[in-house]
Coordinates of C-alpha atoms in Angstrom, one line a residue:
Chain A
X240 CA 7.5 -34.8 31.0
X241 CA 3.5 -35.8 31.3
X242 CA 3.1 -35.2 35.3
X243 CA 3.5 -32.3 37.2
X244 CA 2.8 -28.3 35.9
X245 CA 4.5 -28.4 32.7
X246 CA 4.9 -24.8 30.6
X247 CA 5.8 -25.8 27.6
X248 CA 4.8 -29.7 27.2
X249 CA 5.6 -31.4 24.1
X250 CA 3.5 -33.0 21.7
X251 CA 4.5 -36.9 22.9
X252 CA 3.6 -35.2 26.3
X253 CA 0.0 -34.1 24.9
X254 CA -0.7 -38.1 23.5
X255 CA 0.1 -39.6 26.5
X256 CA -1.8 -37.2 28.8
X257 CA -4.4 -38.0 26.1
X258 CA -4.5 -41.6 26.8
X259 CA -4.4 -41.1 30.4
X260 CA -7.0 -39.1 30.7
X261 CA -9.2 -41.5 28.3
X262 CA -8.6 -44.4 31.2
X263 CA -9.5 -41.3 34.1
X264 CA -12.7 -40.6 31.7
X265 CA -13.6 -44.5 31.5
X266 CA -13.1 -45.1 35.5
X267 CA -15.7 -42.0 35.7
X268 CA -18.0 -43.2 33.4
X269 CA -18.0 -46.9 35.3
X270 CA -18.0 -45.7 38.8
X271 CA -20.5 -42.9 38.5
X272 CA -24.1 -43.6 39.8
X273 CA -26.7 -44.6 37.2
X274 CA -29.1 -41.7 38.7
X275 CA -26.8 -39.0 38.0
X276 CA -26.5 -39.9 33.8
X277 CA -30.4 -39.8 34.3
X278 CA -29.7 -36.6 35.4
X279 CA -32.5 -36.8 38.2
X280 CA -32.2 -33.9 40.0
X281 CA -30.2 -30.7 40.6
X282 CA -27.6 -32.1 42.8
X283 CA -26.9 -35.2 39.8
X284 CA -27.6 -32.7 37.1
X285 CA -24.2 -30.7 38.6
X286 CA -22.0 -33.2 38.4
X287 CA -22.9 -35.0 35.3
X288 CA -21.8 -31.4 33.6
X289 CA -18.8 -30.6 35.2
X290 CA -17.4 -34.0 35.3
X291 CA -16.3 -34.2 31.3
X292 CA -14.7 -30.3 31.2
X293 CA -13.1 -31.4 34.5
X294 CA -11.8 -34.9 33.3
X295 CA -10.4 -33.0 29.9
X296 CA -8.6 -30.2 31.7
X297 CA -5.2 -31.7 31.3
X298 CA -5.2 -31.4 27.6
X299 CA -6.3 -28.2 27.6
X300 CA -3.5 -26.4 29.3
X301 CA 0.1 -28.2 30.4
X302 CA 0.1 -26.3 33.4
X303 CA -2.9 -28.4 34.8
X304 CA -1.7 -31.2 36.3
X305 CA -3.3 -34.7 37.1
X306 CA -3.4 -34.0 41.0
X307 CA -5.8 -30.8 40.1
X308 CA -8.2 -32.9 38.5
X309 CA -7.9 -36.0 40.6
X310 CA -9.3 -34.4 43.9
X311 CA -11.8 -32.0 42.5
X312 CA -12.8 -35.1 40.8
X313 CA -12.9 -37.1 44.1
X314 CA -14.4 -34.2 45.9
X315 CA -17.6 -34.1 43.6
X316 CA -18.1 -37.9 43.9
X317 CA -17.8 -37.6 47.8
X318 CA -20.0 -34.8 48.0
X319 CA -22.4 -36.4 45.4
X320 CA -22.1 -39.7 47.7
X321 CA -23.2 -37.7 50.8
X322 CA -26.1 -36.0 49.2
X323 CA -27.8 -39.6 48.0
X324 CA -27.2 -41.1 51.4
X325 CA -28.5 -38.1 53.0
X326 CA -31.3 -38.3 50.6
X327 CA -32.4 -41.6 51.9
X328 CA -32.0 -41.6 55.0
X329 CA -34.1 -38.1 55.8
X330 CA -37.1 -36.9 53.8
X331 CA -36.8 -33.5 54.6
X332 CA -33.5 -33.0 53.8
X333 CA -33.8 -35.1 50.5
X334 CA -36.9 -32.8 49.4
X335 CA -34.5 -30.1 49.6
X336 CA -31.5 -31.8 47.4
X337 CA -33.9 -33.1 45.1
X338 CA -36.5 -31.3 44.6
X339 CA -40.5 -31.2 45.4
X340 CA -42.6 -31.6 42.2
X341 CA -45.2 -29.0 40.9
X342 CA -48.3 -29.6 40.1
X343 CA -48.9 -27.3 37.0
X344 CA -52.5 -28.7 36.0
X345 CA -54.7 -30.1 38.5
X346 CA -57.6 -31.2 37.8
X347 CA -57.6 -29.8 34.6
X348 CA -57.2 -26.6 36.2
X349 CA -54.1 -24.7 35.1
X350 CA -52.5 -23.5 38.6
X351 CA -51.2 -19.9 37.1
X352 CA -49.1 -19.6 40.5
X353 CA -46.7 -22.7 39.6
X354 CA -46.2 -22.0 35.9
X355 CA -45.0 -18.3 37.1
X356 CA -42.5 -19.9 39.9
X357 CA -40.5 -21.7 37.5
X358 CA -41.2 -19.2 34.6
X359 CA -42.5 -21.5 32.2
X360 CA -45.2 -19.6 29.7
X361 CA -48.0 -20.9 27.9
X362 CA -46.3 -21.7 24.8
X363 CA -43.6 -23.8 26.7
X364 CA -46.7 -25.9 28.3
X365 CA -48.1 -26.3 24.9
X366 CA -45.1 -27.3 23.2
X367 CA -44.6 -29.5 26.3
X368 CA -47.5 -31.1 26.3
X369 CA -47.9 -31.7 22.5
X370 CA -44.2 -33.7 22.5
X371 CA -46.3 -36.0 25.5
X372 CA -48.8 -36.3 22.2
X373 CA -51.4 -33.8 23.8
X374 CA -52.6 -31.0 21.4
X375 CA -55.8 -30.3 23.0
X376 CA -55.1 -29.2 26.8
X377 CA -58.7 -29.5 27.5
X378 CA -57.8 -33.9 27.7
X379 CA -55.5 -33.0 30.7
X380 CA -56.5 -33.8 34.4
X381 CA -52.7 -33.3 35.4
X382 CA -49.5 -32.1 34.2
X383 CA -46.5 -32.5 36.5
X384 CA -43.1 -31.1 36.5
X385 CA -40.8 -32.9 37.9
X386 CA -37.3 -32.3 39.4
X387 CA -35.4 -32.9 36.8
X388 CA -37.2 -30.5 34.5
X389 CA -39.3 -33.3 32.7
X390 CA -43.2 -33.2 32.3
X391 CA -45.3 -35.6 33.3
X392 CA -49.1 -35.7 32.3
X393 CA -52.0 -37.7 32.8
X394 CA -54.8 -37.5 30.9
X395 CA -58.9 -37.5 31.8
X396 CA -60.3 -40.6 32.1
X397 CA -61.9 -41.0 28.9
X398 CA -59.4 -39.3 26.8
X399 CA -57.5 -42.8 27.7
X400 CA -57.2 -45.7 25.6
X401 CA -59.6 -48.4 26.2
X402 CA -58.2 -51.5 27.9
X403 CA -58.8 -55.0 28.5
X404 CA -60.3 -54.2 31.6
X405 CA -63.0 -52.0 29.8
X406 CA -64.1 -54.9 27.7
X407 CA -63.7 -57.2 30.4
X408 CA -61.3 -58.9 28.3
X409 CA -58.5 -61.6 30.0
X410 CA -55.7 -61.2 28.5
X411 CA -52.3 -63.2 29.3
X412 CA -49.7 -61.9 32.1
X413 CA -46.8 -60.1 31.4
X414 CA -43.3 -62.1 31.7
X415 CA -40.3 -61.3 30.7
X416 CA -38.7 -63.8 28.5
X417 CA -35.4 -65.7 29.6
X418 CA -32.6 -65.6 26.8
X419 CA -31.6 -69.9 27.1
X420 CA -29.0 -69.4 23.7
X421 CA -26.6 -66.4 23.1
X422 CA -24.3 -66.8 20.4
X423 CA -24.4 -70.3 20.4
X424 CA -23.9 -70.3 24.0
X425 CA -26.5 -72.9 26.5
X426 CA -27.5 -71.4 29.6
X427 CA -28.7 -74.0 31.5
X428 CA -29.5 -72.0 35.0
X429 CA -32.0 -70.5 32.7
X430 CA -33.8 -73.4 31.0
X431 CA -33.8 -75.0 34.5
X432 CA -35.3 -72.1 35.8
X433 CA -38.2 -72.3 33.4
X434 CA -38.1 -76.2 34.6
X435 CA -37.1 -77.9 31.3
X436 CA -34.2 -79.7 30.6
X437 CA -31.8 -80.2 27.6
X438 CA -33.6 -83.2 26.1
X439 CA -36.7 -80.8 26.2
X440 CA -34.9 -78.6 23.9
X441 CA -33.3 -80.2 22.0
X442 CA -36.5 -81.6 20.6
X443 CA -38.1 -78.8 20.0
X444 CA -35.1 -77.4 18.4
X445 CA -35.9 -80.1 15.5
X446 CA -39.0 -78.3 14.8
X447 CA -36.8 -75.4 13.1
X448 CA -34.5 -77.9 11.7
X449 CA -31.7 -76.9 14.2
X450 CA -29.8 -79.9 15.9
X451 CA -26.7 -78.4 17.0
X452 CA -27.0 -75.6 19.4
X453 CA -23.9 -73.4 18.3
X454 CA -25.7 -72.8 15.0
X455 CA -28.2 -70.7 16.8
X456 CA -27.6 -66.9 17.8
X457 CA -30.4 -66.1 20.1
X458 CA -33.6 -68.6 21.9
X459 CA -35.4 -67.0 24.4
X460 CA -38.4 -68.8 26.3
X461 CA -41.4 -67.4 28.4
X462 CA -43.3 -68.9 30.7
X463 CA -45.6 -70.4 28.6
X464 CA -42.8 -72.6 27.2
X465 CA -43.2 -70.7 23.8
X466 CA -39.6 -71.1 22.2
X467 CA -38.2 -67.8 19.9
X468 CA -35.5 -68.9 17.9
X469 CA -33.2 -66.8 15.8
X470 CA -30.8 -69.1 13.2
X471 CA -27.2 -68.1 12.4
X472 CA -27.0 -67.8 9.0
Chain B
X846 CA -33.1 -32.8 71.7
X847 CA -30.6 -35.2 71.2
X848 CA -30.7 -34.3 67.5
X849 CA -30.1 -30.0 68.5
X850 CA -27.3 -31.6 70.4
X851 CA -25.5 -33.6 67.8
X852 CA -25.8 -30.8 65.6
X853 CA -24.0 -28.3 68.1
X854 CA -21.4 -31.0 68.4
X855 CA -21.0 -31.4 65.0
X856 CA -20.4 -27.3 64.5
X857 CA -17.5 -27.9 67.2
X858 CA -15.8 -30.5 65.8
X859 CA -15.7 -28.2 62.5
X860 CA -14.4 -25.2 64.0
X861 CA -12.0 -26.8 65.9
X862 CA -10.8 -28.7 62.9
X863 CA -11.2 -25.1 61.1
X864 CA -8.7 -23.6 63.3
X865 CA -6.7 -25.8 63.8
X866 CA -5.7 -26.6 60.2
X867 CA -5.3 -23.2 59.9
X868 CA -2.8 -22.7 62.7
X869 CA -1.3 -25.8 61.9
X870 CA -0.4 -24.8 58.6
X871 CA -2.3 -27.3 56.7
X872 CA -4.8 -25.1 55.0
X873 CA -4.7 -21.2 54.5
X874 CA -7.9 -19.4 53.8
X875 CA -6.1 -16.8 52.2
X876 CA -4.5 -19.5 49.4
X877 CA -7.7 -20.7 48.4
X878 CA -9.5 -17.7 47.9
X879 CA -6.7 -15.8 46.0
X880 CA -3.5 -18.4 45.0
X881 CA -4.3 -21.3 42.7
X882 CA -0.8 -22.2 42.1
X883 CA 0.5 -23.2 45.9
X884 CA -2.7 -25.6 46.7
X885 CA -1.7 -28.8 49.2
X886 CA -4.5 -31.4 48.3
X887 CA -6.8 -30.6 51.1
X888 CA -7.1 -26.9 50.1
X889 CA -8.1 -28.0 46.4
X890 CA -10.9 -30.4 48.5
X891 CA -11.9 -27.1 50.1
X892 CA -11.7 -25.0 46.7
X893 CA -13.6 -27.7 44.7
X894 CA -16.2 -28.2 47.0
X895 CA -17.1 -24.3 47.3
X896 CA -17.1 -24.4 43.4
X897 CA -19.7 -27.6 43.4
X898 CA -21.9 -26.1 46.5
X899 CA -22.1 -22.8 44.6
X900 CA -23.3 -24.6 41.2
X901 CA -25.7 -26.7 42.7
X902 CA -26.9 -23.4 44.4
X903 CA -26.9 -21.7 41.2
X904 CA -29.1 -24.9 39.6
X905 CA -31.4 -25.1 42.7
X906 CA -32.0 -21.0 42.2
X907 CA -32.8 -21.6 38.3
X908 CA -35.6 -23.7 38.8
X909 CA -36.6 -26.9 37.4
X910 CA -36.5 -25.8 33.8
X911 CA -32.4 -26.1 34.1
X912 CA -31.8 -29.7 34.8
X913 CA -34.5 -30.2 32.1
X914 CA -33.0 -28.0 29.7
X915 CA -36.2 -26.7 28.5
X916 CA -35.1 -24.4 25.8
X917 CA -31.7 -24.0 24.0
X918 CA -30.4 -21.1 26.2
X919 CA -31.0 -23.7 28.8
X920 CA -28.4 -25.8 27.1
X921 CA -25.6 -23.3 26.3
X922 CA -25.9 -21.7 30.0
X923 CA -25.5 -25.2 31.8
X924 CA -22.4 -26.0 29.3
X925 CA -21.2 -22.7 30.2
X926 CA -21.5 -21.8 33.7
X927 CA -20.0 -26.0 34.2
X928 CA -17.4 -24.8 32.1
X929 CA -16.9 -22.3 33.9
X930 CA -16.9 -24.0 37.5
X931 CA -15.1 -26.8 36.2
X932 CA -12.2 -24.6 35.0
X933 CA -11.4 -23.1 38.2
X934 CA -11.2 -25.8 39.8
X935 CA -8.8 -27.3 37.5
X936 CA -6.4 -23.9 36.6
X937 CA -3.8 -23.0 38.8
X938 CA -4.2 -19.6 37.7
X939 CA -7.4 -19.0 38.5
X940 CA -8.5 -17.4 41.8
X941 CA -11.8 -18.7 43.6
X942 CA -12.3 -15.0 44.5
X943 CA -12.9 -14.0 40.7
X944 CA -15.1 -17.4 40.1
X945 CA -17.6 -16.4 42.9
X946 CA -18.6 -13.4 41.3
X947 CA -18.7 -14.8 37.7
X948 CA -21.2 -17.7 38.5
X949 CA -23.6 -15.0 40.8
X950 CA -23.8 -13.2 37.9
X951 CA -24.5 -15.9 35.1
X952 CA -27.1 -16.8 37.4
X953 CA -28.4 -13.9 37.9
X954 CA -28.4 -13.3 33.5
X955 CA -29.9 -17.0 33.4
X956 CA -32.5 -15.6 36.1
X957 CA -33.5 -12.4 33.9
X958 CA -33.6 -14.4 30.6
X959 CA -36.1 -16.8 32.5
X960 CA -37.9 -14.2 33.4
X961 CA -38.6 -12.9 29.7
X962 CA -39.6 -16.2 28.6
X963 CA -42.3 -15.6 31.0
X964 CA -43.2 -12.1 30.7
X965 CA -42.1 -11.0 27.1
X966 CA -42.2 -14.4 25.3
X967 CA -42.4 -12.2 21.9
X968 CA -39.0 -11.0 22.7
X969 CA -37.1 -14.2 23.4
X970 CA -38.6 -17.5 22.5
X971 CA -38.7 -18.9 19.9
X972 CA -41.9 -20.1 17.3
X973 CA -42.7 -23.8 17.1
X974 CA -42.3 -24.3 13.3
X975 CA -44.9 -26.3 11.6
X976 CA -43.2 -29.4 9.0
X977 CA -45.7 -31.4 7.9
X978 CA -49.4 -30.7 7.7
X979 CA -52.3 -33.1 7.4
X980 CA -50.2 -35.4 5.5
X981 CA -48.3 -32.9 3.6
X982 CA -44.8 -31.5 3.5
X983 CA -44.4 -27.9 3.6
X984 CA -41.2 -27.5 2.1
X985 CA -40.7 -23.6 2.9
X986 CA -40.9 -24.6 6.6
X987 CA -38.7 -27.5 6.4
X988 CA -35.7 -25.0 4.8
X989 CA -36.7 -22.6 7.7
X990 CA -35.4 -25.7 10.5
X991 CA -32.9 -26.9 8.2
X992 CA -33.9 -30.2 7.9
X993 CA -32.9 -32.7 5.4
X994 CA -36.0 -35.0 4.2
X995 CA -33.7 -37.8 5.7
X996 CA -33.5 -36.3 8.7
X997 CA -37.3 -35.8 8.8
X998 CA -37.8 -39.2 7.8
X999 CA -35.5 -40.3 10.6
X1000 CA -37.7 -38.2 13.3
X1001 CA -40.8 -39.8 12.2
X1002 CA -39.3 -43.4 12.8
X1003 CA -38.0 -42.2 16.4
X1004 CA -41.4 -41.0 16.9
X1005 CA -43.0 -44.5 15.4
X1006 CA -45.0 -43.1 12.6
X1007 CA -44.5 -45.3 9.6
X1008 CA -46.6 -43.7 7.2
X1009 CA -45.9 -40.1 6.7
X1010 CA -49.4 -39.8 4.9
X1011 CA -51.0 -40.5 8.9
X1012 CA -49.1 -37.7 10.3
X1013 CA -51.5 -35.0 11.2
X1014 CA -48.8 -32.8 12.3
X1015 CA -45.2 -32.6 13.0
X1016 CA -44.0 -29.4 14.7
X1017 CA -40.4 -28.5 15.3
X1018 CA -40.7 -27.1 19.1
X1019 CA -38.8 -24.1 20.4
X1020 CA -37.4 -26.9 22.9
X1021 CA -35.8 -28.6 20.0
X1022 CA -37.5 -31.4 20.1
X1023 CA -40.2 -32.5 17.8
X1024 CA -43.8 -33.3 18.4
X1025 CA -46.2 -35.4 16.0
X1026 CA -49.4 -35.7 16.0
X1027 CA -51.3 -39.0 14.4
X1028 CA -54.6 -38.3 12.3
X1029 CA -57.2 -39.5 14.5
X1030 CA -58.0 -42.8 12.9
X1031 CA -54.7 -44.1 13.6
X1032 CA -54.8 -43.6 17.2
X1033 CA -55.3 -46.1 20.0
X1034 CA -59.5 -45.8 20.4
X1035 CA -60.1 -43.9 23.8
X1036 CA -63.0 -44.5 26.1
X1037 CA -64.8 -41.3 25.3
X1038 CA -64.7 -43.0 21.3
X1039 CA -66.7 -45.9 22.9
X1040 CA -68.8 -43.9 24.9
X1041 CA -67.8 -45.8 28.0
X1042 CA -68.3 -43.8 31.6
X1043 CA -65.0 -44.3 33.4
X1044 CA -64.5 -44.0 37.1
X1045 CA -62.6 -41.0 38.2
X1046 CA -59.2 -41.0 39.9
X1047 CA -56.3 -38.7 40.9
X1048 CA -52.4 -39.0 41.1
X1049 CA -51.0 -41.3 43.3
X1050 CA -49.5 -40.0 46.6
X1051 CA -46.9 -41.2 49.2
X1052 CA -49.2 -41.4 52.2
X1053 CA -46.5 -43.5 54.5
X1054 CA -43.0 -43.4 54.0
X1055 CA -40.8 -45.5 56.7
X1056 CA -43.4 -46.0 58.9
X1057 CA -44.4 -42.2 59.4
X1058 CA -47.6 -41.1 57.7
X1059 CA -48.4 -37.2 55.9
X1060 CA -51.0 -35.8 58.2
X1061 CA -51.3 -33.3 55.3
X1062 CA -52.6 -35.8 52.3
X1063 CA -54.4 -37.9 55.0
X1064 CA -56.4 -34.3 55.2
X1065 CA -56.6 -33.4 51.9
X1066 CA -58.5 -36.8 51.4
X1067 CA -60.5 -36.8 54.1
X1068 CA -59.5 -40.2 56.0
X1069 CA -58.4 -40.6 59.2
X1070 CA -56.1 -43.2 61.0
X1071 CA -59.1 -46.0 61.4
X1072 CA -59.3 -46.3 57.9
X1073 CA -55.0 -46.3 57.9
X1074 CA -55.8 -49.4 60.2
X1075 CA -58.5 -51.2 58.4
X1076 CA -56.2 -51.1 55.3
X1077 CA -53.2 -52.7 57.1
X1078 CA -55.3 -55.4 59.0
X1079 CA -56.5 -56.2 55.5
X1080 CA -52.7 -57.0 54.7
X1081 CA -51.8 -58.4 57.4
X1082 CA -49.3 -55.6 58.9
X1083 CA -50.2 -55.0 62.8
X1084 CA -47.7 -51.7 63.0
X1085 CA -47.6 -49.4 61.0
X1086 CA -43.8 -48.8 61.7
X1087 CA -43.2 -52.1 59.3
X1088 CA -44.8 -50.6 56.4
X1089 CA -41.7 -49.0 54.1
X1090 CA -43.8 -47.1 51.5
X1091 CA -47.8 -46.7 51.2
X1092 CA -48.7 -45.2 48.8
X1093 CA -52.3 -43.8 48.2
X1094 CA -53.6 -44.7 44.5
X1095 CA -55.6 -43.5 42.1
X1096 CA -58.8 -45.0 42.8
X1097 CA -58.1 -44.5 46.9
X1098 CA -56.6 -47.4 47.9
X1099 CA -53.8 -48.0 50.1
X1100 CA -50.6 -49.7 48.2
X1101 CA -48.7 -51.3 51.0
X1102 CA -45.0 -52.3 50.7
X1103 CA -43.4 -53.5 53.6

């Protein structure tokens, strides 16, 4: 006796309803859209918290059964489904669902009218600002706050670190490195990608006294053909 | 027009569907309001989705401090009023009539408690607690947060201070999170530091989205649709209905992607 609306369900009952809903709880976690764990906006920040005391509910009482979580559960996806489509396909509409930002600083001026809309005080802009590594509000031209609750900020000019361009400095291009040994493991779409080939590497694998690929656990290359190596040991 | 019309269309085809369901025996407005225990699967659709509708309501009405869980009550209210959502859509014992007025009013509390955060912070929040000072422990403080010196140790890392003698401050915020600030010779050097003059700038805004441009920040920043022109004959782009986002930058330039 696991299905159904149980009274009294036994304690084999409970493990396997356990197990069950562990598999329902994994199927959520893989098929639910990466914006709504980032918990964007209000719509994403919904589901993400009723979705685990929904998905538990079985275990909680016998008398829930697995078809009264099943469709809420597929009624929250559908629902969340429509809002992100509806979200991209009209701006209005998607301002609405998620959210307009408010400008709480402009300009270094602190807009008094904002802060009091979304009752945030003084001290919560101060501690917010001083987790963004702030503590003197006078080196803000703007603080943000954005729909999901998070503050953004942007400091004056010359509050900013100085950068290569300042010093008309050239400095070398960012690229992202790409992995040619995992675990001992070639992958030769990669090294041909970065135009080498296997002879290529295997010579410069000499260099750190490696001839046989398997003993290495990660090589990554960038495109400067600058080898990292990382030895099995 | 045409979109006042699909829209009247679309309200048809929902009553009609309304009504008949109901005569047909498929739904019953009466079971989902007040039985939990006779539900066919398309009156639990209709019961979850008034439960959903109504919390997304209830986060919309909170503000932007919810999803951002902003202060601890922040956190306990979300877990609760979810918990509370979540529990009747689940429970064949519970009636949606009861749930309706239970997440109005935790709202509504949430609302009020807002509120005093804003007008009587004395009464409500709580102080950011002070831990380390100019280099220096202050053990009273650090009893006060309950913090271990591993856990402190452990923040600093997460915060990637190394040295605990650089730390000008760490302060434990009412947010529960923890802010540090570096002594001032460990810091990246800033312009002002090199007494550069740098050029001003201001956020970035979407000026064209899918082909339609915001009158409004065209406006604000003084341009007109020449100068929209100018920018997309520089790329390349004859219509304007090919450009996906544009996106105003900081130093007044138009970002075009098509």
């Amino acid at each position: 006796m696991v299905f159904g609306v149980i009274e009294d369900i036994s304690l084999v009952g409970y493990i396997i309803r356990t197990f069950i809903v562990g598999i329902i709880a994994f199927l959520v976690g893989r098929y639910v859209l990466k914006r709504t764990i980032a918990q964007l906006t209000a719509y994403d920040f919904t589901l993400v918290w009723i979705l685990g005391a929904l998905t538990v509910a079985p275990l909680l009482d016998g008398k829930v059964s697995f078809t009264y979580i099943i469709v809420p559960l597929l009624t929250l996806f559908f629902w969340h489904y429509i809002f992100s489509v509806i979200s991209l396909k009209n701006r209005t509409l998607s301002l609405f669902f998620n959210g307009k930002p408010v400008i709480l600083i402009d300009d270094g001026k602190i807009i008094r009218k904002n802060l009091k809309k979304h009752f945030i005080n003084v001290d919560l802009l101060m501690s917010e600002l001083r987790l963004k590594n702030i503590l003197d509000i006078s080196e803000v031209k703007y603080v943000v706050l954005e729909p999901n609750g998070h503050f953004s900020t942007i400091k004056k000019e010359s509050h900013r670190p100085v950068t290569p361009i300042d010093l008309n400095l050239s400095v070398k291009p960012v690229d992202l490195p790409l992995v040619i040994i995992n675990d001992g493991k070639l992958f030769e779409e990669n090294l041909m990608k970065s135009g080498l080939d296997k002879a290529w590497l295997m010579n410069n694998l000499a260099m750190y006294n490696v001839n046989d690929i398997t003993n290495i656990y990660l090589a990554t290359i960038d495109s400067f053909k600058k080898l990292y190596v990382a030895k099995k040991h | 027009m045409t979109k006042s019309l699909s829209l009247i269309y679309i309200h048809k085809i929902m009553v009609y569907w309304l009504n008949y369901s109901v005569r047909g025996g498929f739904m019953n407005l009466h079971t989902i309001f007040f039985q939990g225990e006779t539900l066919n699967i398309l009156e639990l659709f209709i019961r979850a989705s008034i439960l959903y509708f109504m919390l997304f309501g209830s986060t919309k009405v909170m503000g932007f401090r919810q999803p951002g869980i902003l202060t601890s009550y922040n956190f306990l209210m979300a877990a609760g009023i979810s918990h509370i959502a979540a529990s009747r859509m689940v429970n064949p014992k519970a009636r949606l009539v009861d749930a309706i007025p239970i997440i109005i009013v935790y709202t509504l509390i949430n609302l009020f408690i807002s509120y005093l955060y804003f007008k009587a912070p004395s009464v409500v929040s709580q102080k950011p607690i002070i831990l380390i000072k100019n280099g220096k422990l202050i053990k009273k403080n650090l009893s006060k947060a309950k913090l271990t010196l591993d856990n402190l140790i452990s923040i600093l890392r997460q915060k990637d201070v190394s040295n605990l003698e650089n730390v000008g401050f760490l302060i434990a915020e009412s947010t529960g999170d923890f802010s540090v600030a570096v002594n001032n010779n460990n810091l990246p050097i800033t312009k002002i530091d090199m007494a550069m003059e740098p050029s001003q700038d201001t956020l970035s805004q979407i000026l064209i989205y899918k082909g339609k441009v915001d009158e409004k920040i065209l406006n604000r920043n003084s341009l007109n649709y020449d100068w929209i022109d100018k920018e997309l004959k520089s790329n390349n782009i004859d219509n304007i209905k090919a450009v996906y986002l544009g996106l105003l930058t900081t130093d007044k330039k138009l970002y075009i992607s098509p």
